[in-house]
Short mmCIF file of C-alpha atoms in Angstrom, two decimals:
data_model
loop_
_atom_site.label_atom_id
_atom_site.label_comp_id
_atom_site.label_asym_id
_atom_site.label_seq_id
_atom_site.Cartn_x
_atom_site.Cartn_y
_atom_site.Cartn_z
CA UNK A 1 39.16 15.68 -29.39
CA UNK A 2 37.43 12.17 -29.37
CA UNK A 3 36.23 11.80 -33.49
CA UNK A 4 32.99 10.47 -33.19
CA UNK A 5 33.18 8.90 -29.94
CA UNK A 6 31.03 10.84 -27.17
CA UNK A 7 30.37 10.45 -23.70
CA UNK A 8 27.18 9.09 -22.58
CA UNK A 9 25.84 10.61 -18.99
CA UNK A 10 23.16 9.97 -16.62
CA UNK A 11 22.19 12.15 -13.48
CA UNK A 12 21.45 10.10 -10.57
CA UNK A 13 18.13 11.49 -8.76
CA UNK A 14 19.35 10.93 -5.27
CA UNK A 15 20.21 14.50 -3.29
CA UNK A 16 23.63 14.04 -2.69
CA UNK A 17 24.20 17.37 -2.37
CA UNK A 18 22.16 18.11 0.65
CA UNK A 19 25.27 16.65 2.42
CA UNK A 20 26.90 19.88 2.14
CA UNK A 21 24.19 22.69 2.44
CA UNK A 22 20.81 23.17 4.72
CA UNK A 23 17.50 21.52 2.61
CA UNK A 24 17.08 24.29 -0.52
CA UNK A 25 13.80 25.59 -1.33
CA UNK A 26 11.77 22.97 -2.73
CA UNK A 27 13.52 20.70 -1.02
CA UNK A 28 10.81 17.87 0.03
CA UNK A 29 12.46 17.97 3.31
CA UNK A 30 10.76 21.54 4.02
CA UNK A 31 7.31 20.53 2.91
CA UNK A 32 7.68 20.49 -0.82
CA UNK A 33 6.07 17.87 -3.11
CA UNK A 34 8.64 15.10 -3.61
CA UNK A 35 7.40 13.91 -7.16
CA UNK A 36 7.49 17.55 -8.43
CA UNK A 37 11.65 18.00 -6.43
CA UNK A 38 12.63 14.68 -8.92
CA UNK A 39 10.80 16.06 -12.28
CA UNK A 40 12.43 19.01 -11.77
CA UNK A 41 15.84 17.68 -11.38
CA UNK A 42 14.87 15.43 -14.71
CA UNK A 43 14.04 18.65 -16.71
CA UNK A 44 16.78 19.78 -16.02
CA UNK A 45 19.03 17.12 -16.84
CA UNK A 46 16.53 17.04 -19.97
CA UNK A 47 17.71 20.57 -20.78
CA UNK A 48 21.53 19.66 -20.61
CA UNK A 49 20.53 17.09 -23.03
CA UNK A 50 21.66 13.81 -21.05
CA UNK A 51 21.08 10.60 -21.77
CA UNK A 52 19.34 9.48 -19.02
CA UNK A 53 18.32 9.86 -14.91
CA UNK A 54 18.65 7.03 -12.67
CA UNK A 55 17.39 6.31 -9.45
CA UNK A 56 18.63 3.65 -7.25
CA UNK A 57 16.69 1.38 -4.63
CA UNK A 58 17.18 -0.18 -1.26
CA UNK A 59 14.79 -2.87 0.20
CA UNK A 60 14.84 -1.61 3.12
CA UNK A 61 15.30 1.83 6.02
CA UNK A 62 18.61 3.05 7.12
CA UNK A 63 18.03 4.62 10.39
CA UNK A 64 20.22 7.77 10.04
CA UNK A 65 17.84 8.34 7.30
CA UNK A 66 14.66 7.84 9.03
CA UNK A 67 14.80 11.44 10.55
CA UNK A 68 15.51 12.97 7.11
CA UNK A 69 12.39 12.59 5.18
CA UNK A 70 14.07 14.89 2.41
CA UNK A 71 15.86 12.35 0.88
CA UNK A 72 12.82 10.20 0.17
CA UNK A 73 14.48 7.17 -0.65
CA UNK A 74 12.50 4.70 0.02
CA UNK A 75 9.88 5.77 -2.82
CA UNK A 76 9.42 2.61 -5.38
CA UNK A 77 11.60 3.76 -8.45
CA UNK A 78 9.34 2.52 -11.79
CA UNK A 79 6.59 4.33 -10.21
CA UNK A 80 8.41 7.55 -9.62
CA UNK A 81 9.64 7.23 -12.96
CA UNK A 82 6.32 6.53 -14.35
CA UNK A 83 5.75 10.18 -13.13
CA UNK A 84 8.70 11.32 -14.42
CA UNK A 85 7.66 10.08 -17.69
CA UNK A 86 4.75 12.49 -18.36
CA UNK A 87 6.27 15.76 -17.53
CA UNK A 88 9.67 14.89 -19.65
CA UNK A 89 9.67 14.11 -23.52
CA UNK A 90 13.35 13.10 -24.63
CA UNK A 91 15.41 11.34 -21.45
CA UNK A 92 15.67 8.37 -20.47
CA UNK A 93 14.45 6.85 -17.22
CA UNK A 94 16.73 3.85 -15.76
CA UNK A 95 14.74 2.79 -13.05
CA UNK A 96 16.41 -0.46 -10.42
CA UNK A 97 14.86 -4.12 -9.52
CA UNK A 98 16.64 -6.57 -7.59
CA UNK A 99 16.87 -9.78 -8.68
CA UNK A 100 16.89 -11.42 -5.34
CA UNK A 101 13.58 -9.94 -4.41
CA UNK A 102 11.58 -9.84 -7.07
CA UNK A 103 9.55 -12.29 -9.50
CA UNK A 104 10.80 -11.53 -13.23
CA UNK A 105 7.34 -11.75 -14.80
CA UNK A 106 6.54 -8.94 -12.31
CA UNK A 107 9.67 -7.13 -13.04
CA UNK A 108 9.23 -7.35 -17.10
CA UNK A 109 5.46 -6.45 -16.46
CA UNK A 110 6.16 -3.09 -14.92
CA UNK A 111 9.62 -2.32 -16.76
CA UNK A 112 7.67 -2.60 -19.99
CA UNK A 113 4.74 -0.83 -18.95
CA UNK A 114 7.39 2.02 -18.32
CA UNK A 115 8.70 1.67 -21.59
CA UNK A 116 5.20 2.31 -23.02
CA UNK A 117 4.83 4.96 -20.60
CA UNK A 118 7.40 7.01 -21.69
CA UNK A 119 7.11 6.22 -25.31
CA UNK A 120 10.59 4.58 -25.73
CA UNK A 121 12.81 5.62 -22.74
CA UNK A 122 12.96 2.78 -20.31
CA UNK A 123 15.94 1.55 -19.19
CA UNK A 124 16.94 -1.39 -16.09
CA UNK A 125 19.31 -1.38 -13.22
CA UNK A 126 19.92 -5.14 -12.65
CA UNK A 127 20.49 -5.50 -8.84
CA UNK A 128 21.25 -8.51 -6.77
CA UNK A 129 20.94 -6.66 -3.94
CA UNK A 130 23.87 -7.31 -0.54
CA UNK A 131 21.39 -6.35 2.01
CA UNK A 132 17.75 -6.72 2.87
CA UNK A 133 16.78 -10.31 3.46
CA UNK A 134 15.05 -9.96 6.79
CA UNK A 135 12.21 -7.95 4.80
CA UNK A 136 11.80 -11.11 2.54
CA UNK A 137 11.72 -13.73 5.42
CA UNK A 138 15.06 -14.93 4.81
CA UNK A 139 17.65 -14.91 7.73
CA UNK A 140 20.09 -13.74 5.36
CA UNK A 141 21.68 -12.79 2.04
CA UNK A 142 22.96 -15.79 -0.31
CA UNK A 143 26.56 -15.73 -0.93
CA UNK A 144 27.42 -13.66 -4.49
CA UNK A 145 28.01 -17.24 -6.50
CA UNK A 146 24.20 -17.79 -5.95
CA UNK A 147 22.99 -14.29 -6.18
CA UNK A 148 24.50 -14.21 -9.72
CA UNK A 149 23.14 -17.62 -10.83
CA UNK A 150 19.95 -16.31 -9.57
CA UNK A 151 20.27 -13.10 -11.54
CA UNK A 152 21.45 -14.81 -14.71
CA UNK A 153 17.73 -16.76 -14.67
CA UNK A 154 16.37 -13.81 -13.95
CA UNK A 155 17.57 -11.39 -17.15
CA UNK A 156 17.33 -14.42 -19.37
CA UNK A 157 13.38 -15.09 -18.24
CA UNK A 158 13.35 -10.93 -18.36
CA UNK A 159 14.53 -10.96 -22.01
CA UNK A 160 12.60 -13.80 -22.59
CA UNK A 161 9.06 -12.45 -21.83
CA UNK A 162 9.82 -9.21 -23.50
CA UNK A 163 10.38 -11.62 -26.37
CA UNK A 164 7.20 -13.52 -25.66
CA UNK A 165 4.80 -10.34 -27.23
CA UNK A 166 6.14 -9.05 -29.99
CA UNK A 167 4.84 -5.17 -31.11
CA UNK A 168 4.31 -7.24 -34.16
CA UNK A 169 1.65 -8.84 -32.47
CA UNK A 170 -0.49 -6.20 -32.38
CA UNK A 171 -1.45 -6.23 -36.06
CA UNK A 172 -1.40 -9.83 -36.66
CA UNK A 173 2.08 -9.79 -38.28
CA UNK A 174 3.62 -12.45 -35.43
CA UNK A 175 2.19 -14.61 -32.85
CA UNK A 176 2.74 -14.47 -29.03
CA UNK A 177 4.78 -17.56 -27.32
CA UNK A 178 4.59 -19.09 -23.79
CA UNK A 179 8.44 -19.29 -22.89
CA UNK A 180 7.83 -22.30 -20.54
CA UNK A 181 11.19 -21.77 -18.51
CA UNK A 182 11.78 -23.82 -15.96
CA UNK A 183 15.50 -23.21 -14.01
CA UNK A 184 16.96 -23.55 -10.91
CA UNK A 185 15.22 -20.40 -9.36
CA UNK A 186 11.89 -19.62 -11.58
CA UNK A 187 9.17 -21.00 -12.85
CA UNK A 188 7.59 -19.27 -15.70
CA UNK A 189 5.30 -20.29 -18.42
CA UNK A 190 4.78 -16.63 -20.32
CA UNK A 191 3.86 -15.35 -22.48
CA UNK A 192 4.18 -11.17 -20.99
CA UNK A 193 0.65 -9.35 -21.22
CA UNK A 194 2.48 -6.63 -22.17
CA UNK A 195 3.77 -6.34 -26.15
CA UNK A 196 6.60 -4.91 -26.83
CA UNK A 197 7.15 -0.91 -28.19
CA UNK A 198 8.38 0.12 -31.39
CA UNK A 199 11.41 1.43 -29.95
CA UNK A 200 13.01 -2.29 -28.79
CA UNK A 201 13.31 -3.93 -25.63
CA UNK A 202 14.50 -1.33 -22.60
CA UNK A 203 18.20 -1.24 -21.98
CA UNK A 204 19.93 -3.07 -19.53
CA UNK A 205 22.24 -2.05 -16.79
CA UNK A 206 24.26 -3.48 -13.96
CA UNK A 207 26.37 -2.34 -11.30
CA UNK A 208 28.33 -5.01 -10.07
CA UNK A 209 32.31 -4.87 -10.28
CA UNK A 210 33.39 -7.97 -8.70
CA UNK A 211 34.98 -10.75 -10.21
CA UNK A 212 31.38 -12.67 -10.46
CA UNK A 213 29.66 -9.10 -11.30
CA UNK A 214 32.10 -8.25 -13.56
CA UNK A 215 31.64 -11.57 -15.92
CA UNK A 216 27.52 -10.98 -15.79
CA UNK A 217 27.96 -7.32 -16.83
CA UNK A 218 29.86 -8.31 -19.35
CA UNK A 219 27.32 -10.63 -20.70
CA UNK A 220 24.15 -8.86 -20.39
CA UNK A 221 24.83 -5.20 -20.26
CA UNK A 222 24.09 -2.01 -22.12
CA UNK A 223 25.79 -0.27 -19.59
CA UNK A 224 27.65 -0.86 -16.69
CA UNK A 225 27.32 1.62 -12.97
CA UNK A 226 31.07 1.12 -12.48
CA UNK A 227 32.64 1.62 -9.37
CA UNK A 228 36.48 3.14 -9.75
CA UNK A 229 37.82 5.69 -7.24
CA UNK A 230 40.92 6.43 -9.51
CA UNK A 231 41.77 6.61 -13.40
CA UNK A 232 44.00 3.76 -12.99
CA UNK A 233 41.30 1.67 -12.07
CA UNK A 234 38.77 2.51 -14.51
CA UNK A 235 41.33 1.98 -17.17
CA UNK A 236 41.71 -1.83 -15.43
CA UNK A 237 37.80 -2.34 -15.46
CA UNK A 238 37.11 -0.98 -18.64
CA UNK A 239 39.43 -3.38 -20.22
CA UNK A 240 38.55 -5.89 -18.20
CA UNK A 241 34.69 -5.38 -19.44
CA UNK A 242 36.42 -5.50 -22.86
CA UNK A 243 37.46 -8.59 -22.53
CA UNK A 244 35.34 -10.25 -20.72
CA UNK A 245 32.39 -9.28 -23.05
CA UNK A 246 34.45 -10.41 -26.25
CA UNK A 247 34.76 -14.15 -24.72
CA UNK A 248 30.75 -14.22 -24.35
CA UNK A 249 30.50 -13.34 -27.98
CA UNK A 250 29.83 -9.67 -27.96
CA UNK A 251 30.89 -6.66 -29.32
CA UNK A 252 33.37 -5.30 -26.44
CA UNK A 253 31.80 -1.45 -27.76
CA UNK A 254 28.08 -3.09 -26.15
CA UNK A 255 29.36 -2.42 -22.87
CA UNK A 256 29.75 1.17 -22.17
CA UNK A 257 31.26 1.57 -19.22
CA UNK A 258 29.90 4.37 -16.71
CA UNK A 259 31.64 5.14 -13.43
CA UNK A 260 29.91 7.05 -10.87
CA UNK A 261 31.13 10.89 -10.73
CA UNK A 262 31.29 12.32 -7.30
CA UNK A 263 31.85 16.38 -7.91
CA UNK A 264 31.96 19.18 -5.96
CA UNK A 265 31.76 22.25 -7.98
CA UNK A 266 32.12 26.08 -7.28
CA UNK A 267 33.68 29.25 -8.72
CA UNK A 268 36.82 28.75 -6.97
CA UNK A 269 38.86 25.65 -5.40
CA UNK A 270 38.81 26.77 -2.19
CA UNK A 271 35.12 27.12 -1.95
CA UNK A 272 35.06 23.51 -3.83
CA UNK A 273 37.57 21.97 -1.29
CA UNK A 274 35.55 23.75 1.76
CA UNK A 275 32.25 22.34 0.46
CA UNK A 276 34.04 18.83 0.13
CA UNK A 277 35.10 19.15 3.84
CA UNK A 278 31.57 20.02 5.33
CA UNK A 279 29.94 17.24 3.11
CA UNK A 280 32.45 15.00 5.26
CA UNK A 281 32.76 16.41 8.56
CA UNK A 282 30.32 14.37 10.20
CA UNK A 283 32.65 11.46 9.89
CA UNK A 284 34.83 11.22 12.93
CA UNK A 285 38.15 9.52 13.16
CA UNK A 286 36.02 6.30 14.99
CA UNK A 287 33.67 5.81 12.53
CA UNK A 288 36.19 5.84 9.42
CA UNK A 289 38.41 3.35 10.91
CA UNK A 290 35.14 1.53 11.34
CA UNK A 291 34.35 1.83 8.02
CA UNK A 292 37.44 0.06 7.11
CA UNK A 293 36.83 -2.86 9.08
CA UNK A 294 33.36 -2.80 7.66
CA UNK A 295 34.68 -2.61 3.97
CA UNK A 296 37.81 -4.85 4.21
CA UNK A 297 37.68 -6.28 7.65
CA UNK A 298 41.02 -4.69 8.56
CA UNK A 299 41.73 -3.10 11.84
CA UNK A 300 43.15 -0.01 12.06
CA UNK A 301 43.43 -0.20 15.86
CA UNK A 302 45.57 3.18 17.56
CA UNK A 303 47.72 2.83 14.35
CA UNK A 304 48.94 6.42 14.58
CA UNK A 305 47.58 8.88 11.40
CA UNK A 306 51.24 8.76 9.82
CA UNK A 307 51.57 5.13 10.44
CA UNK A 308 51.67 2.76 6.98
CA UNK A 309 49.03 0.82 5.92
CA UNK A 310 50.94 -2.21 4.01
CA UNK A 311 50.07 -5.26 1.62
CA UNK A 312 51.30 -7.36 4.78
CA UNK A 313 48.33 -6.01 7.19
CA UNK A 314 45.40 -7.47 4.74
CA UNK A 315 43.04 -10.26 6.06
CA UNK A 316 42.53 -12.60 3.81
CA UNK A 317 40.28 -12.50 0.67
CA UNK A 318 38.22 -15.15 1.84
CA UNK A 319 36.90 -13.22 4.73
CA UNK A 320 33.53 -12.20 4.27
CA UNK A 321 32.72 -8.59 3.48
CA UNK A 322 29.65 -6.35 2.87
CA UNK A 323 30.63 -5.64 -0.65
CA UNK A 324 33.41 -7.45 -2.63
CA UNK A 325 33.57 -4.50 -5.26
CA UNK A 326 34.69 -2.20 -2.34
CA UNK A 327 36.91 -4.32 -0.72
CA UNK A 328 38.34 -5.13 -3.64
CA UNK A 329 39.24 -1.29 -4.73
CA UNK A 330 40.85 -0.65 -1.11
CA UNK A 331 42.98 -3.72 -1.03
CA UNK A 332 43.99 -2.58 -4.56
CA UNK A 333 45.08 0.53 -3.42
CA UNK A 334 46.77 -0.56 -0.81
CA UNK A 335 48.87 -3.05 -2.43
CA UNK A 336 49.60 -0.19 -5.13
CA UNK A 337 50.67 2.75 -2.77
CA UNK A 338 50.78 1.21 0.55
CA UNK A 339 49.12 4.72 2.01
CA UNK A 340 49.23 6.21 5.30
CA UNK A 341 46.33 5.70 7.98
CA UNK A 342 45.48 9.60 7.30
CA UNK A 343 45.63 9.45 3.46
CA UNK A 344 43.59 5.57 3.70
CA UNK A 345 41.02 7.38 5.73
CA UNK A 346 39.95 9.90 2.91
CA UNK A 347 39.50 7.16 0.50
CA UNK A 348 36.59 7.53 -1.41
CA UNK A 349 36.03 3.65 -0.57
CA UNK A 350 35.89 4.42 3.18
CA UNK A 351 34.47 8.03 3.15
CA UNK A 352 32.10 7.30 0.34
CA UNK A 353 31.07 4.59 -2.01
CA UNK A 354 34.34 4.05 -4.17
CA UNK A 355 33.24 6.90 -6.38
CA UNK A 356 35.65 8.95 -8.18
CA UNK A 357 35.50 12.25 -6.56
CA UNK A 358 36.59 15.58 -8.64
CA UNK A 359 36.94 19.16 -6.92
CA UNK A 360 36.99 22.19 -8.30
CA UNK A 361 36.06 24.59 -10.86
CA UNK A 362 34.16 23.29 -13.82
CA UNK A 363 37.54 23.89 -16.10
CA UNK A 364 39.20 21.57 -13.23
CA UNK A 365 36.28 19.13 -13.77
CA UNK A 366 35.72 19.66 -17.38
CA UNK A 367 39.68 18.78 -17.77
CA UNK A 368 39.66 15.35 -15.48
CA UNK A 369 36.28 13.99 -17.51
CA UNK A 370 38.31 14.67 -20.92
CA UNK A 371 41.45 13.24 -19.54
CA UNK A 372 39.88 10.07 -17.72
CA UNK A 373 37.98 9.60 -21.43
CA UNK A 374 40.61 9.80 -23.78
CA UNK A 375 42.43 7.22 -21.11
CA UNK A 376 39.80 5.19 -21.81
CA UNK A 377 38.93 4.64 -18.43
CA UNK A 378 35.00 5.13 -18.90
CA UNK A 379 32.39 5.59 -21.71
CA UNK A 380 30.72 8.77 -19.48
CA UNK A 381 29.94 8.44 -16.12
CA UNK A 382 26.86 8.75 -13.74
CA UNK A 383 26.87 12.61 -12.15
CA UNK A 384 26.77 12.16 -8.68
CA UNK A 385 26.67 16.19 -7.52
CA UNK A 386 27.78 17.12 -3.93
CA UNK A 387 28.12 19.68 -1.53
CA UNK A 388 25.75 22.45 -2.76
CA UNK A 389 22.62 22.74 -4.98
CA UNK A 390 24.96 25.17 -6.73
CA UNK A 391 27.21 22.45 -7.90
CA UNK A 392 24.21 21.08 -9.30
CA UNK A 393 23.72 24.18 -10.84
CA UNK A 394 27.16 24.37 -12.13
CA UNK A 395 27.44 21.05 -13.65
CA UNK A 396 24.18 21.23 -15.90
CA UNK A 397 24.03 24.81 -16.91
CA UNK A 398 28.09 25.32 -17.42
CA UNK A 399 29.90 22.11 -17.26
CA UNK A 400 27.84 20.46 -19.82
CA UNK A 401 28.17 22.98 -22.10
CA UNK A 402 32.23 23.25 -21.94
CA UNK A 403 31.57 19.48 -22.38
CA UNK A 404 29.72 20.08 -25.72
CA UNK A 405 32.44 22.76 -26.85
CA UNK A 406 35.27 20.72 -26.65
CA UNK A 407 33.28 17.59 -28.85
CA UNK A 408 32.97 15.24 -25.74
CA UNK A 409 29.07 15.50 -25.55
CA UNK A 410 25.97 16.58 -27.68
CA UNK A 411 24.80 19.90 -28.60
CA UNK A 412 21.39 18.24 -28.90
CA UNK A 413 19.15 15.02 -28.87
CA UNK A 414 19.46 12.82 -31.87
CA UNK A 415 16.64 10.74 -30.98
CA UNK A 416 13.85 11.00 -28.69
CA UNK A 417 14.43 6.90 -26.84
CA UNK A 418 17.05 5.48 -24.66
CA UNK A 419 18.50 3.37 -27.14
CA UNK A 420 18.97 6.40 -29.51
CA UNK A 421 20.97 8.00 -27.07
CA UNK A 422 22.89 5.03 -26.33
CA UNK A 423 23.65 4.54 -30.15
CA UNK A 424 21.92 0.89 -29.25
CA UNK A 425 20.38 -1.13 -32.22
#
């Protein structure tokens, strides 16, 4: 048992799942309507009682993904959510903007029109984005120090025009403010044509776990997408968040901290471990030693599968790398455990996106969310189903429930916004 503390948990609205299994009925993929295939996976989640669905964004088309229309996406997030919105009543909607790409006036504009849209239940992703430039006409991305200053401006002229029209407003009670900001990236006089709802300003989130994305998370976030294959490292990044949020003044409890959930559920954990095998299979031996040298820049070369993978081998930190948060987690555990090439190339890092990954029954499941919690290695987590609609299934209609029994989650909503299920003031 946990006293009072409970988990918070989001459902992320992008099929993983369909990884592992032929397109399901309904399935946009086979003709279906893809608004209708995301407000049904909200209701559900809405009927599990969780605090919130997210969907994430990409600026721009992978082409694997071009000849699987299923997934869908590419479809603009706030206005999905928007959607969402009217055929849902109690969970929240975190929708995703990148701050490189986007003006924030525009940004708080449509964020808060969701929040009005949805009566309460808006919530942000805060993205700098590592990929997408060419769509934008620059020749490439920024380095992360920049991207970071940029998004700094960016959620302080956010926060600021959210400021700029109070709900007050609206009945004469306060006045609305230009915010005349003028920074190193924007240029914005304000004040929002939007006011503000009775329910407060939408919540914030971020998602970046390096060193720089770590100290901005820590400063302007509800709630933090964390990225920690392992309960050792959520443990380190939780108190890292801590600590990092207590130097800029806050309350280390206003940063919960959410690692994505990778599962793989079914009635046995044979069928779970078979489902985890297909929803990988299409990754040959090539292509995950590629993936190292596209995460860490590290060459695997022949090394033979039993051969060691040691602290020694590393480039150096300075190289440049797609992500920093992923390189960072495999160099991590490879300084830690100093793994085999077999056991480096299952990583979640290389095989995934540095999720932790849990298979098995839903007591097997059930038992690693409690134990990871009470380790204090996360605040709840982001569910992240794979291999079957079925695990889907699983999760919200059993999982959730053992959750409840055992005092780790709610019973039912206590609120009907974002911040009420967040326990935010």
């Amino acid at each position: 048992m946990t006293g009072t503390r409970q988990l918070h948990i989001g459902l992320s609205l992008t099929p993983t799942w369909l990884k592992g299994e032929n397109a399901a009925p309904g399935d946009p993929g086979k003709g279906g309507d893809p608004v209708a295939f995301h407000l049904d996976l909200a209701r559900a989640a809405e009927r599990a009682k969780l605090d919130f669905v997210f969907k994430p964004d990409a600026l721009l088309l992978y082409p694997p993904r071009a000849a699987v229309p299923r997934a869908l996406a590419g479809l603009d997030p706030t206005i999905l959510l928007s959607a969402i919105a009217r055929g849902t009543e109690r969970i929240g909607l975190v929708t995703t903007i990148s701050t490189s790409f986007n003006a924030p006036y525009v940004a708080a504009r449509q964020i808060q029109s969701l929040q009005w849209v949805s009566d309460g239940r808006a919530g942000v992703n805060v993205v700098t984005s590592i990929e997408g430039a060419e769509n934008f006409g620059e020749a490439g991305m920024p380095p992360p120090d920049i991207r970071y200053r940029k998004a700094a401006e960016f959620t302080d002229v956010l926060r600021a025009l959210w400021r700029s029209y109070p709900e007050a407003a609206l009945d004469g009670a306060a006045m609305c403010s230009p915010i005349d900001h003028k920074g190193e990236f924007f240029s914005v006089r304000g004040p929002l044509n939007v006011p503000g709802h009775a329910a407060g300003p939408p919540a914030l989130f971020q998602a970046g776990a390096s060193e720089t994305g770590r100290d901005f998370a820590a400063a302007i976030a509800d709630a933090t997408f964390a990225a920690a294959p392992d309960m050792e490292a959520g443990v380190a990044l939780r108190t890292d968040l801590r600590r990092r949020a207590g130097r800029h003044g806050r309350n280390p409890d206003d940063v919960r901290v959410l690692p994505g959930l990778h599962f793989f559920l079914a009635e046995t954990r044979e069928d779970a471990w078979e489902m985890h095998r297909r929803a990988h299979a299409h990754l040959t031996d090539q292509q995950r030693r590629a993936c190292v040298m596209s995460v860490l820049g590290l060459d695997l070369g022949s090394l033979a599968p039993d051969a060691r993978v040691t602290p020694d081998m590393l480039p150096s930190r300075d190289r440049p790398v797609r992500s920093r948060t992923h390189a960072d987690l495999l160099r991590r555990f490879i300084e830690t455990h100093a793994p085999s090439v077999a056991d480096l190339l299952t990583r979640p890092e290389v095989v995934g996106s540095a999720h932790w990954v849990c298979v098995g029954t839903v007591e097997d499941v059930a038992s690693d969310i409690e134990r990871w919690f009470q380790a204090g290695a996360m605040d709840g987590f982001i569910a992240l189903p794979g291999g079957s609609a079925n695990s889907l299934r699983l999760f919200l209609d059993v999982l959730v429930p053992v959750l409840a029994e055992r005092g780790l989650f709610r019973r039912k909503y206590q609120g009907s916004t974002l911040r009420d299920h967040l326990g935010l003031a």
